[in-house]
Amino acid sequence: MLNSLFSPSLTLPMLLLCLGAAAGLGILTALVFRVRSRTSAGFALTLSLLPVVVAMVILLVNGSVGTGVAVAGAFALVRFRSVPGTAREIAAIFTAMALGLALGMGYLGMAVLLFLLVAALTLLLTFTGFAQPRGIHRQLRITIPENLDYDGLFDDVFRQFGMEAQLLRIKTTAMGTLFDLTYDLTVPQETVPKAFLDALRARNGNLSVVVGPLGESESL
């Protein structure tokens, strides 16, 4: 099962079997990594085709050092024209490439075992919420007048609503008459309660309070 299909030689049925298996495993890999994840249709298409392309490249460069070096240079150029992805997307791409490498060398059984192992681990860790944060992270920006001491000013409000906050940045605005405080806020649910915002506004003199996605730009 773990021996290469290409021993002693490559035939057309073997080639079609490996390329068909690459296409099938690529589609299944795309479906597995789309579970509870927001990925584009283009990324799913890439995952589906990548094992086939890699398998064919390995078949073409088998035994040719010069061709192998040229292909490595081509892959390096593709890397610099790729948009950076998430850690999950990088894992999916490496999985698809490993499947293509295995199938390109004729190790069909090894490719199937690799896919089953990665798919089982991915689904298990996804559905069990492995390493998921305890809450949802938001960016909180609060404007306060200069006569207020910002150190621990809103701690009791955060505790009252079961939230955690870490002060990330302090910025002076309006010729130094106001402070703009930026927090990394961890909330227990998707929606921020209106009562929480009202409590903050009562504390900062009804000045600006903005809640948005973590890492949002300065124009938030």
GROMACS .gro file of C-alpha atoms in nm:
model
  220
    1MET     CA    1   0.000   0.000   0.000
    2LEU     CA    2   0.289   0.234   0.075
    3ASN     CA    3   0.496   0.137  -0.229
    4SER     CA    4   0.515   0.354  -0.538
    5LEU     CA    5   0.282   0.270  -0.826
    6PHE     CA    6   0.549   0.378  -1.072
    7SER     CA    7   0.777   0.083  -1.005
    8PRO     CA    8   0.925  -0.032  -1.236
    9SER     CA    9   0.781   0.211  -1.493
   10LEU     CA   10   0.508   0.467  -1.543
   11THR     CA   11   0.210   0.374  -1.758
   12LEU     CA   12  -0.083   0.580  -1.880
   13PRO     CA   13  -0.341   0.413  -1.649
   14MET     CA   14  -0.112   0.476  -1.350
   15LEU     CA   15  -0.070   0.839  -1.453
   16LEU     CA   16  -0.445   0.891  -1.487
   17LEU     CA   17  -0.505   0.717  -1.154
   18CYS     CA   18  -0.261   0.944  -0.970
   19LEU     CA   19  -0.390   1.263  -1.132
   20GLY     CA   20  -0.750   1.162  -1.064
   21ALA     CA   21  -0.664   1.085  -0.702
   22ALA     CA   22  -0.489   1.423  -0.677
   23ALA     CA   23  -0.799   1.600  -0.804
   24GLY     CA   24  -1.027   1.409  -0.568
   25LEU     CA   25  -0.810   1.460  -0.262
   26GLY     CA   26  -0.766   1.827  -0.354
   27ILE     CA   27  -1.143   1.882  -0.362
   28LEU     CA   28  -1.187   1.697  -0.031
   29THR     CA   29  -0.908   1.906   0.124
   30ALA     CA   30  -1.081   2.225   0.014
   31LEU     CA   31  -1.408   2.105   0.168
   32VAL     CA   32  -1.241   2.010   0.497
   33PHE     CA   33  -1.063   2.342   0.541
   34ARG     CA   34  -1.380   2.537   0.458
   35VAL     CA   35  -1.559   2.396   0.763
   36ARG     CA   36  -1.637   2.685   0.999
   37SER     CA   37  -1.398   2.907   0.808
   38ARG     CA   38  -1.452   3.201   0.575
   39THR     CA   39  -1.255   3.125   0.262
   40SER     CA   40  -1.306   3.259  -0.087
   41ALA     CA   41  -1.416   3.051  -0.383
   42GLY     CA   42  -1.082   3.125  -0.548
   43PHE     CA   43  -0.892   2.978  -0.254
   44ALA     CA   44  -1.107   2.663  -0.262
   45LEU     CA   45  -1.040   2.630  -0.634
   46THR     CA   46  -0.667   2.670  -0.572
   47LEU     CA   47  -0.669   2.394  -0.310
   48SER     CA   48  -0.856   2.166  -0.549
   49LEU     CA   49  -0.609   2.216  -0.834
   50LEU     CA   50  -0.284   2.242  -0.638
   51PRO     CA   51  -0.229   1.865  -0.579
   52VAL     CA   52  -0.282   1.797  -0.951
   53VAL     CA   53  -0.035   2.067  -1.056
   54VAL     CA   54   0.228   1.965  -0.800
   55ALA     CA   55   0.192   1.596  -0.892
   56MET     CA   56   0.244   1.675  -1.260
   57VAL     CA   57   0.546   1.894  -1.182
   58ILE     CA   58   0.705   1.613  -0.981
   59LEU     CA   59   0.642   1.370  -1.266
   60LEU     CA   60   0.805   1.608  -1.514
   61VAL     CA   61   1.118   1.680  -1.309
   62ASN     CA   62   1.172   1.321  -1.194
   63GLY     CA   63   1.541   1.244  -1.248
   64SER     CA   64   1.626   1.581  -1.407
   65VAL     CA   65   1.836   1.806  -1.184
   66GLY     CA   66   1.831   2.103  -1.421
   67THR     CA   67   1.456   2.096  -1.462
   68GLY     CA   68   1.414   2.062  -1.087
   69VAL     CA   69   1.622   2.376  -1.024
   70ALA     CA   70   1.422   2.570  -1.285
   71VAL     CA   71   1.092   2.463  -1.132
   72ALA     CA   72   1.215   2.562  -0.784
   73GLY     CA   73   1.293   2.910  -0.916
   74ALA     CA   74   0.947   2.935  -1.071
   75PHE     CA   75   0.782   2.841  -0.740
   76ALA     CA   76   0.994   3.106  -0.565
   77LEU     CA   77   0.862   3.371  -0.804
   78VAL     CA   78   0.503   3.261  -0.744
   79ARG     CA   79   0.557   3.298  -0.368
   80PHE     CA   80   0.641   3.667  -0.399
   81ARG     CA   81   0.328   3.734  -0.602
   82SER     CA   82   0.099   3.561  -0.353
   83VAL     CA   83  -0.124   3.746  -0.108
   84PRO     CA   84  -0.039   3.661   0.256
   85GLY     CA   85  -0.300   3.430   0.406
   86THR     CA   86  -0.408   3.317   0.748
   87ALA     CA   87  -0.238   3.036   0.937
   88ARG     CA   88  -0.525   2.803   0.846
   89GLU     CA   89  -0.487   2.883   0.476
   90ILE     CA   90  -0.111   2.823   0.492
   91ALA     CA   91  -0.173   2.483   0.654
   92ALA     CA   92  -0.422   2.399   0.379
   93ILE     CA   93  -0.172   2.493   0.107
   94PHE     CA   94   0.105   2.284   0.264
   95THR     CA   95  -0.135   1.990   0.291
   96ALA     CA   96  -0.232   2.019  -0.075
   97MET     CA   97   0.134   2.041  -0.178
   98ALA     CA   98   0.226   1.736   0.032
   99LEU     CA   99  -0.055   1.540  -0.131
  100GLY     CA  100   0.069   1.645  -0.473
  101LEU     CA  101   0.426   1.545  -0.389
  102ALA     CA  102   0.318   1.202  -0.267
  103LEU     CA  103   0.099   1.137  -0.568
  104GLY     CA  104   0.361   1.270  -0.808
  105MET     CA  105   0.597   1.002  -0.678
  106GLY     CA  106   0.329   0.734  -0.703
  107TYR     CA  107   0.259   0.689  -0.332
  108LEU     CA  108  -0.119   0.672  -0.354
  109GLY     CA  109  -0.169   0.491  -0.024
  110MET     CA  110   0.053   0.735   0.160
  111ALA     CA  111  -0.138   1.030   0.015
  112VAL     CA  112  -0.472   0.883   0.126
  113LEU     CA  113  -0.337   0.819   0.477
  114LEU     CA  114  -0.202   1.174   0.496
  115PHE     CA  115  -0.535   1.321   0.390
  116LEU     CA  116  -0.732   1.109   0.639
  117LEU     CA  117  -0.501   1.208   0.923
  118VAL     CA  118  -0.502   1.580   0.844
  119ALA     CA  119  -0.879   1.585   0.782
  120ALA     CA  120  -0.952   1.403   1.109
  121LEU     CA  121  -0.728   1.635   1.311
  122THR     CA  122  -0.864   1.948   1.141
  123LEU     CA  123  -1.227   1.855   1.200
  124LEU     CA  124  -1.161   1.740   1.555
  125LEU     CA  125  -0.977   2.056   1.657
  126THR     CA  126  -1.230   2.276   1.476
  127PHE     CA  127  -1.539   2.129   1.638
  128THR     CA  128  -1.383   2.109   1.985
  129GLY     CA  129  -1.282   2.477   1.970
  130PHE     CA  130  -0.914   2.404   2.026
  131ALA     CA  131  -0.719   2.715   2.139
  132GLN     CA  132  -1.022   2.938   2.083
  133PRO     CA  133  -1.022   3.258   2.290
  134ARG     CA  134  -1.262   3.283   2.583
  135GLY     CA  135  -1.445   3.571   2.421
  136ILE     CA  136  -1.458   3.796   2.118
  137HIS     CA  137  -1.190   4.061   2.079
  138ARG     CA  138  -1.293   4.414   1.993
  139GLN     CA  139  -1.113   4.748   1.976
  140LEU     CA  140  -1.250   5.009   2.215
  141ARG     CA  141  -1.163   5.377   2.185
  142ILE     CA  142  -1.271   5.618   2.456
  143THR     CA  143  -1.215   5.993   2.466
  144ILE     CA  144  -1.177   6.146   2.813
  145PRO     CA  145  -1.102   6.502   2.932
  146GLU     CA  146  -0.751   6.579   3.053
  147ASN     CA  147  -0.858   6.623   3.415
  148LEU     CA  148  -0.948   6.252   3.449
  149ASP     CA  149  -0.687   5.994   3.551
  150TYR     CA  150  -0.714   5.717   3.291
  151ASP     CA  151  -0.534   5.458   3.508
  152GLY     CA  152  -0.808   5.213   3.616
  153LEU     CA  153  -1.080   5.464   3.529
  154PHE     CA  154  -1.313   5.207   3.368
  155ASP     CA  155  -1.206   4.888   3.548
  156ASP     CA  156  -1.524   4.861   3.753
  157VAL     CA  157  -1.738   4.906   3.439
  158PHE     CA  158  -1.550   4.626   3.264
  159ARG     CA  159  -1.596   4.394   3.563
  160GLN     CA  160  -1.966   4.481   3.591
  161PHE     CA  161  -2.033   4.360   3.237
  162GLY     CA  162  -1.796   4.061   3.254
  163MET     CA  163  -1.542   4.204   3.011
  164GLU     CA  164  -1.164   4.220   3.007
  165ALA     CA  165  -0.971   4.516   2.870
  166GLN     CA  166  -0.605   4.592   2.811
  167LEU     CA  167  -0.495   4.950   2.753
  168LEU     CA  168  -0.294   4.953   2.430
  169ARG     CA  169  -0.239   5.319   2.350
  170ILE     CA  170  -0.283   5.668   2.493
  171LYS     CA  171  -0.301   5.964   2.257
  172THR     CA  172  -0.357   6.333   2.325
  173THR     CA  173  -0.601   6.522   2.103
  174ALA     CA  174  -0.760   6.866   2.075
  175MET     CA  175  -0.440   7.054   2.167
  176GLY     CA  176  -0.383   6.826   2.466
  177THR     CA  177  -0.723   6.889   2.626
  178LEU     CA  178  -0.845   6.534   2.559
  179PHE     CA  179  -0.702   6.183   2.587
  180ASP     CA  180  -0.785   5.914   2.330
  181LEU     CA  181  -0.757   5.569   2.497
  182THR     CA  182  -0.741   5.251   2.288
  183TYR     CA  183  -0.825   4.917   2.454
  184ASP     CA  184  -0.813   4.555   2.346
  185LEU     CA  185  -1.159   4.455   2.473
  186THR     CA  186  -1.268   4.094   2.526
  187VAL     CA  187  -1.647   4.061   2.529
  188PRO     CA  188  -1.840   3.742   2.614
  189GLN     CA  189  -2.083   3.778   2.322
  190GLU     CA  190  -2.098   3.913   1.969
  191THR     CA  191  -2.309   4.220   2.053
  192VAL     CA  192  -2.183   4.489   2.289
  193PRO     CA  193  -2.469   4.585   2.528
  194LYS     CA  194  -2.601   4.940   2.504
  195ALA     CA  195  -2.594   4.964   2.884
  196PHE     CA  196  -2.217   4.911   2.870
  197LEU     CA  197  -2.173   5.203   2.630
  198ASP     CA  198  -2.401   5.420   2.844
  199ALA     CA  199  -2.191   5.342   3.152
  200LEU     CA  200  -1.875   5.445   2.966
  201ARG     CA  201  -2.035   5.767   2.845
  202ALA     CA  202  -2.149   5.852   3.196
  203ARG     CA  203  -1.790   5.813   3.314
  204ASN     CA  204  -1.617   6.010   3.035
  205GLY     CA  205  -1.857   6.302   3.028
  206ASN     CA  206  -2.055   6.186   2.723
  207LEU     CA  207  -1.754   6.213   2.495
  208SER     CA  208  -1.680   5.977   2.206
  209VAL     CA  209  -1.692   5.598   2.261
  210VAL     CA  210  -1.618   5.374   1.960
  211VAL     CA  211  -1.622   4.992   1.945
  212GLY     CA  212  -1.501   4.810   1.633
  213PRO     CA  213  -1.306   4.509   1.509
  214LEU     CA  214  -0.964   4.459   1.664
  215GLY     CA  215  -0.687   4.612   1.457
  216GLU     CA  216  -0.914   4.853   1.268
  217SER     CA  217  -0.741   5.154   1.117
  218GLU     CA  218  -0.685   5.492   1.275
  219SER     CA  219  -0.999   5.628   1.107
  220LEU     CA  220  -1.216   5.411   1.334
   0.00000   0.00000   0.00000
